[in-house]
mmCIF file of C-alpha atoms in Angstrom:
data_model
loop_
_atom_site.group_PDB
_atom_site.id
_atom_site.type_symbol
_atom_site.label_atom_id
_atom_site.label_comp_id
_atom_site.label_asym_id
_atom_site.label_seq_id
_atom_site.Cartn_x
_atom_site.Cartn_y
_atom_site.Cartn_z
ATOM 1 C CA MET A 1 -40.464 177.053 42.170
ATOM 2 C CA ALA A 2 -43.796 176.836 43.894
ATOM 3 C CA ASP A 3 -45.990 179.813 44.648
ATOM 4 C CA LEU A 4 -45.451 180.996 48.213
ATOM 5 C CA ILE A 5 -49.030 182.221 48.607
ATOM 6 C CA THR A 6 -52.344 181.388 46.979
ATOM 7 C CA ARG A 7 -54.532 183.643 44.899
ATOM 8 C CA ALA A 8 -57.065 183.485 47.755
ATOM 9 C CA GLN A 9 -54.458 184.844 50.200
ATOM 10 C CA ALA A 10 -53.604 187.679 47.808
ATOM 11 C CA LYS A 11 -57.288 188.526 47.381
ATOM 12 C CA GLU A 12 -57.867 188.526 51.122
ATOM 13 C CA TYR A 13 -54.857 190.813 51.668
ATOM 14 C CA LEU A 14 -56.108 193.179 48.950
ATOM 15 C CA GLY A 15 -59.717 193.080 50.172
ATOM 16 C CA ILE A 16 -60.996 191.580 46.909
ATOM 17 C CA PRO A 17 -64.049 189.359 47.478
ATOM 18 C CA SER A 18 -63.357 185.713 46.632
ATOM 19 C CA GLY A 19 -66.220 185.655 44.100
ATOM 20 C CA VAL A 20 -64.708 188.486 42.018
ATOM 21 C CA THR A 21 -62.629 186.894 39.269
ATOM 22 C CA THR A 22 -61.781 189.999 37.217
ATOM 23 C CA TRP A 23 -58.217 190.165 38.499
ATOM 24 C CA ASP A 24 -57.452 186.443 38.819
ATOM 25 C CA ALA A 25 -55.022 186.279 35.886
ATOM 26 C CA VAL A 26 -53.190 189.402 37.071
ATOM 27 C CA LEU A 27 -52.953 188.050 40.614
ATOM 28 C CA ASP A 28 -51.772 184.625 39.420
ATOM 29 C CA SER A 29 -48.998 186.283 37.421
ATOM 30 C CA LEU A 30 -47.985 188.555 40.305
ATOM 31 C CA VAL A 31 -47.994 185.694 42.819
ATOM 32 C CA ALA A 32 -45.777 183.571 40.548
ATOM 33 C CA ARG A 33 -43.348 186.430 39.778
ATOM 34 C CA VAL A 34 -43.044 187.629 43.362
ATOM 35 C CA SER A 35 -42.672 184.064 44.686
ATOM 36 C CA ALA A 36 -39.851 183.400 42.218
ATOM 37 C CA LYS A 37 -38.121 186.710 43.022
ATOM 38 C CA PHE A 38 -38.419 186.043 46.750
ATOM 39 C CA GLU A 39 -36.755 182.624 46.463
ATOM 40 C CA ILE A 40 -34.025 183.967 44.174
ATOM 41 C CA LEU A 41 -33.233 186.756 46.626
ATOM 42 C CA CYS A 42 -33.184 184.276 49.531
ATOM 43 C CA ASP A 43 -31.010 181.865 47.522
ATOM 44 C CA ARG A 44 -33.204 178.968 48.589
ATOM 45 C CA THR A 45 -36.340 176.994 47.903
ATOM 46 C CA ILE A 46 -38.861 177.714 50.655
ATOM 47 C CA ALA A 47 -41.160 174.699 50.202
ATOM 48 C CA SER A 48 -40.063 171.296 51.455
ATOM 49 C CA ALA A 49 -38.211 169.278 48.809
ATOM 50 C CA THR A 50 -35.803 166.362 48.474
ATOM 51 C CA TYR A 51 -32.235 167.165 47.483
ATOM 52 C CA THR A 52 -29.382 165.013 46.226
ATOM 53 C CA GLU A 53 -26.139 166.921 46.554
ATOM 54 C CA TYR A 54 -22.448 166.146 46.193
ATOM 55 C CA TYR A 55 -19.752 167.608 48.426
ATOM 56 C CA SER A 56 -15.974 167.423 48.507
ATOM 57 C CA GLY A 57 -14.742 165.570 51.585
ATOM 58 C CA ASP A 58 -12.085 167.510 53.457
ATOM 59 C CA ALA A 59 -11.272 165.238 56.428
ATOM 60 C CA SER A 60 -13.493 167.361 58.663
ATOM 61 C CA ARG A 61 -16.260 166.081 60.921
ATOM 62 C CA THR A 62 -18.892 168.588 59.794
ATOM 63 C CA LEU A 63 -20.709 169.233 56.556
ATOM 64 C CA GLN A 64 -22.823 172.319 55.799
ATOM 65 C CA LEU A 65 -25.763 171.344 53.584
ATOM 66 C CA ARG A 66 -26.917 173.876 50.981
ATOM 67 C CA GLN A 67 -30.568 174.007 52.058
ATOM 68 C CA SER A 68 -32.244 174.404 55.433
ATOM 69 C CA PRO A 69 -34.107 173.769 57.601
ATOM 70 C CA VAL A 70 -33.280 170.082 57.211
ATOM 71 C CA THR A 71 -36.142 167.832 58.277
ATOM 72 C CA SER A 72 -34.566 164.463 57.498
ATOM 73 C CA ILE A 73 -31.519 162.834 55.965
ATOM 74 C CA THR A 74 -32.239 159.843 53.752
ATOM 75 C CA SER A 75 -28.632 158.797 53.211
ATOM 76 C CA ILE A 76 -25.018 159.889 53.265
ATOM 77 C CA HIS A 77 -22.445 158.077 51.154
ATOM 78 C CA SER A 78 -18.706 158.624 51.072
ATOM 79 C CA ASP A 79 -16.721 157.092 48.222
ATOM 80 C CA PHE A 80 -13.163 158.153 47.418
ATOM 81 C CA ASP A 81 -13.521 157.084 43.781
ATOM 82 C CA ARG A 82 -17.099 158.418 43.287
ATOM 83 C CA VAL A 83 -18.013 155.128 41.626
ATOM 84 C CA THR A 84 -20.298 153.340 44.040
ATOM 85 C CA TRP A 85 -23.208 154.819 45.966
ATOM 86 C CA ASP A 86 -24.422 151.567 47.526
ATOM 87 C CA SER A 87 -24.350 149.863 50.932
ATOM 88 C CA THR A 88 -20.546 149.663 50.857
ATOM 89 C CA THR A 89 -20.222 153.457 50.888
ATOM 90 C CA LEU A 90 -23.258 154.203 53.061
ATOM 91 C CA ILE A 91 -22.511 156.009 56.317
ATOM 92 C CA SER A 92 -24.636 154.566 59.114
ATOM 93 C CA ALA A 93 -27.249 156.939 60.539
ATOM 94 C CA ASP A 94 -25.859 155.967 63.956
ATOM 95 C CA ASP A 95 -22.588 157.685 63.024
ATOM 96 C CA TYR A 96 -23.928 161.182 62.412
ATOM 97 C CA THR A 97 -26.389 163.729 63.727
ATOM 98 C CA PHE A 98 -27.630 166.934 62.173
ATOM 99 C CA ASP A 99 -28.882 170.316 63.274
ATOM 100 C CA GLY A 100 -32.096 170.898 61.327
ATOM 101 C CA PRO A 101 -32.323 174.700 61.489
ATOM 102 C CA SER A 102 -28.727 175.284 60.386
ATOM 103 C CA GLY A 103 -28.372 172.308 58.048
ATOM 104 C CA VAL A 104 -25.070 171.163 59.593
ATOM 105 C CA VAL A 105 -24.222 167.445 59.664
ATOM 106 C CA TYR A 106 -21.966 166.235 62.492
ATOM 107 C CA TYR A 107 -20.103 163.018 61.629
ATOM 108 C CA ASP A 108 -18.513 160.900 64.375
ATOM 109 C CA LEU A 109 -15.506 160.169 62.145
ATOM 110 C CA SER A 110 -14.308 162.431 59.326
ATOM 111 C CA PHE A 111 -15.332 162.731 55.708
ATOM 112 C CA ILE A 112 -12.847 161.062 53.334
ATOM 113 C CA PRO A 113 -10.909 163.722 51.389
ATOM 114 C CA GLY A 114 -11.833 163.862 47.735
ATOM 115 C CA VAL A 115 -13.608 165.842 45.045
ATOM 116 C CA LYS A 116 -17.414 165.585 45.110
ATOM 117 C CA ASN A 117 -17.048 162.234 46.832
ATOM 118 C CA VAL A 118 -19.727 162.703 49.514
ATOM 119 C CA ARG A 119 -23.332 162.252 48.404
ATOM 120 C CA VAL A 120 -26.171 163.404 50.676
ATOM 121 C CA VAL A 121 -29.866 162.812 50.035
ATOM 122 C CA TYR A 122 -32.036 164.851 52.378
ATOM 123 C CA VAL A 123 -35.299 166.749 52.808
ATOM 124 C CA ALA A 124 -35.220 170.469 53.606
ATOM 125 C CA GLY A 125 -37.587 173.410 53.548
ATOM 126 C CA TYR A 126 -40.911 174.269 55.096
ATOM 127 C CA ALA A 127 -44.014 172.063 54.914
ATOM 128 C CA THR A 128 -46.087 175.245 55.027
ATOM 129 C CA THR A 129 -44.900 178.723 54.126
ATOM 130 C CA PRO A 130 -43.925 180.610 57.304
ATOM 131 C CA ALA A 131 -46.338 183.408 58.256
ATOM 132 C CA GLY A 132 -43.684 186.104 57.877
ATOM 133 C CA ILE A 133 -43.039 185.048 54.285
ATOM 134 C CA VAL A 134 -46.779 184.911 53.539
ATOM 135 C CA ASP A 135 -47.171 188.467 54.843
ATOM 136 C CA ALA A 136 -44.140 189.727 52.916
ATOM 137 C CA VAL A 137 -45.211 188.119 49.636
ATOM 138 C CA CYS A 138 -48.771 189.422 50.092
ATOM 139 C CA GLU A 139 -47.377 192.929 50.673
ATOM 140 C CA TRP A 140 -45.169 192.713 47.574
ATOM 141 C CA VAL A 141 -48.006 191.330 45.414
ATOM 142 C CA ALA A 142 -50.324 194.093 46.690
ATOM 143 C CA ALA A 143 -47.717 196.740 45.869
ATOM 144 C CA GLY A 144 -47.409 195.387 42.325
ATOM 145 C CA PHE A 145 -51.169 195.086 41.955
ATOM 146 C CA ASN A 146 -51.801 198.640 43.150
ATOM 147 C CA ARG A 147 -49.138 200.033 40.801
ATOM 148 C CA ARG A 148 -49.957 197.838 37.777
ATOM 149 C CA LYS A 149 -51.252 200.740 35.678
ATOM 150 C CA GLY A 150 -48.389 203.079 36.521
ATOM 151 C CA SER A 151 -44.780 202.973 35.523
ATOM 152 C CA GLY A 152 -41.594 204.538 36.672
ATOM 153 C CA LEU A 153 -41.287 206.307 40.000
ATOM 154 C CA THR A 154 -44.256 206.325 42.342
ATOM 155 C CA SER A 155 -44.637 207.871 45.782
ATOM 156 C CA GLU A 156 -47.021 207.653 48.669
ATOM 157 C CA SER A 157 -47.476 209.346 52.007
ATOM 158 C CA PHE A 158 -48.758 207.921 55.234
ATOM 159 C CA GLY A 159 -48.694 209.550 58.643
ATOM 160 C CA GLY A 160 -46.403 212.337 57.467
ATOM 161 C CA VAL A 161 -43.871 209.918 55.989
ATOM 162 C CA SER A 162 -43.314 209.960 52.241
ATOM 163 C CA GLN A 163 -41.776 207.074 50.309
ATOM 164 C CA SER A 164 -40.757 206.837 46.661
ATOM 165 C CA TYR A 165 -40.095 203.604 44.795
ATOM 166 C CA LEU A 166 -40.018 202.046 41.372
ATOM 167 C CA ALA A 167 -43.174 200.310 40.226
ATOM 168 C CA ASP A 168 -41.584 196.832 40.346
ATOM 169 C CA ALA A 169 -39.432 197.488 43.392
ATOM 170 C CA MET A 170 -39.652 195.447 46.549
ATOM 171 C CA PRO A 171 -41.455 197.278 49.379
ATOM 172 C CA ALA A 172 -39.099 198.253 52.201
ATOM 173 C CA GLY A 173 -40.882 196.059 54.748
ATOM 174 C CA VAL A 174 -40.292 192.975 52.615
ATOM 175 C CA ARG A 175 -36.472 193.393 52.662
ATOM 176 C CA GLU A 176 -36.300 192.493 56.375
ATOM 177 C CA ILE A 177 -38.117 189.206 55.757
ATOM 178 C CA VAL A 178 -35.947 188.399 52.721
ATOM 179 C CA ASP A 179 -32.842 189.032 54.829
ATOM 180 C CA ARG A 180 -34.155 186.804 57.637
ATOM 181 C CA TYR A 181 -34.668 183.850 55.265
ATOM 182 C CA THR A 182 -31.599 184.319 53.055
ATOM 183 C CA LEU A 183 -29.243 181.359 53.201
ATOM 184 C CA ARG A 184 -25.745 182.263 54.243
ATOM 185 C CA VAL A 185 -23.711 179.121 53.812
ATOM 186 C CA SER A 186 -20.443 178.366 52.167
ATOM 187 C CA SER A 187 -20.664 176.133 49.134
ATOM 188 C CA GLN A 188 -18.393 173.162 48.779
#
């Protein structure tokens, strides 16, 4: 898992001058932990990556990939016996299309029924971390940084509103962003 923000972004959010290095190790640890937690909660890798996945053909004309947004499909193979993943089992790119944001492949024919007999190699994720995720991760890192010396239940008040939370808990504003980027696909 890659860090979703940089130390420099965390420092800027916290108002720590870039030349101050006192908290660099703490920030690096927080950025790594929060980035990992964010991706686990979203059930996805945010950064662009190449995936090789196997699916069970079910005679349908659609296939829901496990990651999105899909930016490209390198190859799709369909082999009843799961023995050969070469040109003889390659599905022509002219025979399918895909919807990048949803990660759905639309095949002109139908996928051969079988168990894990469809192999898809594709690229999915974001080339740069979306601004909403950057803001949410910065907020979560800042919350952890500001509560690093405390433990247990903490509370704060702002504008007549009081909020209590655990020291390692996700700030309420971050939950909305996590929900927006959480993958909700059926696994095959």
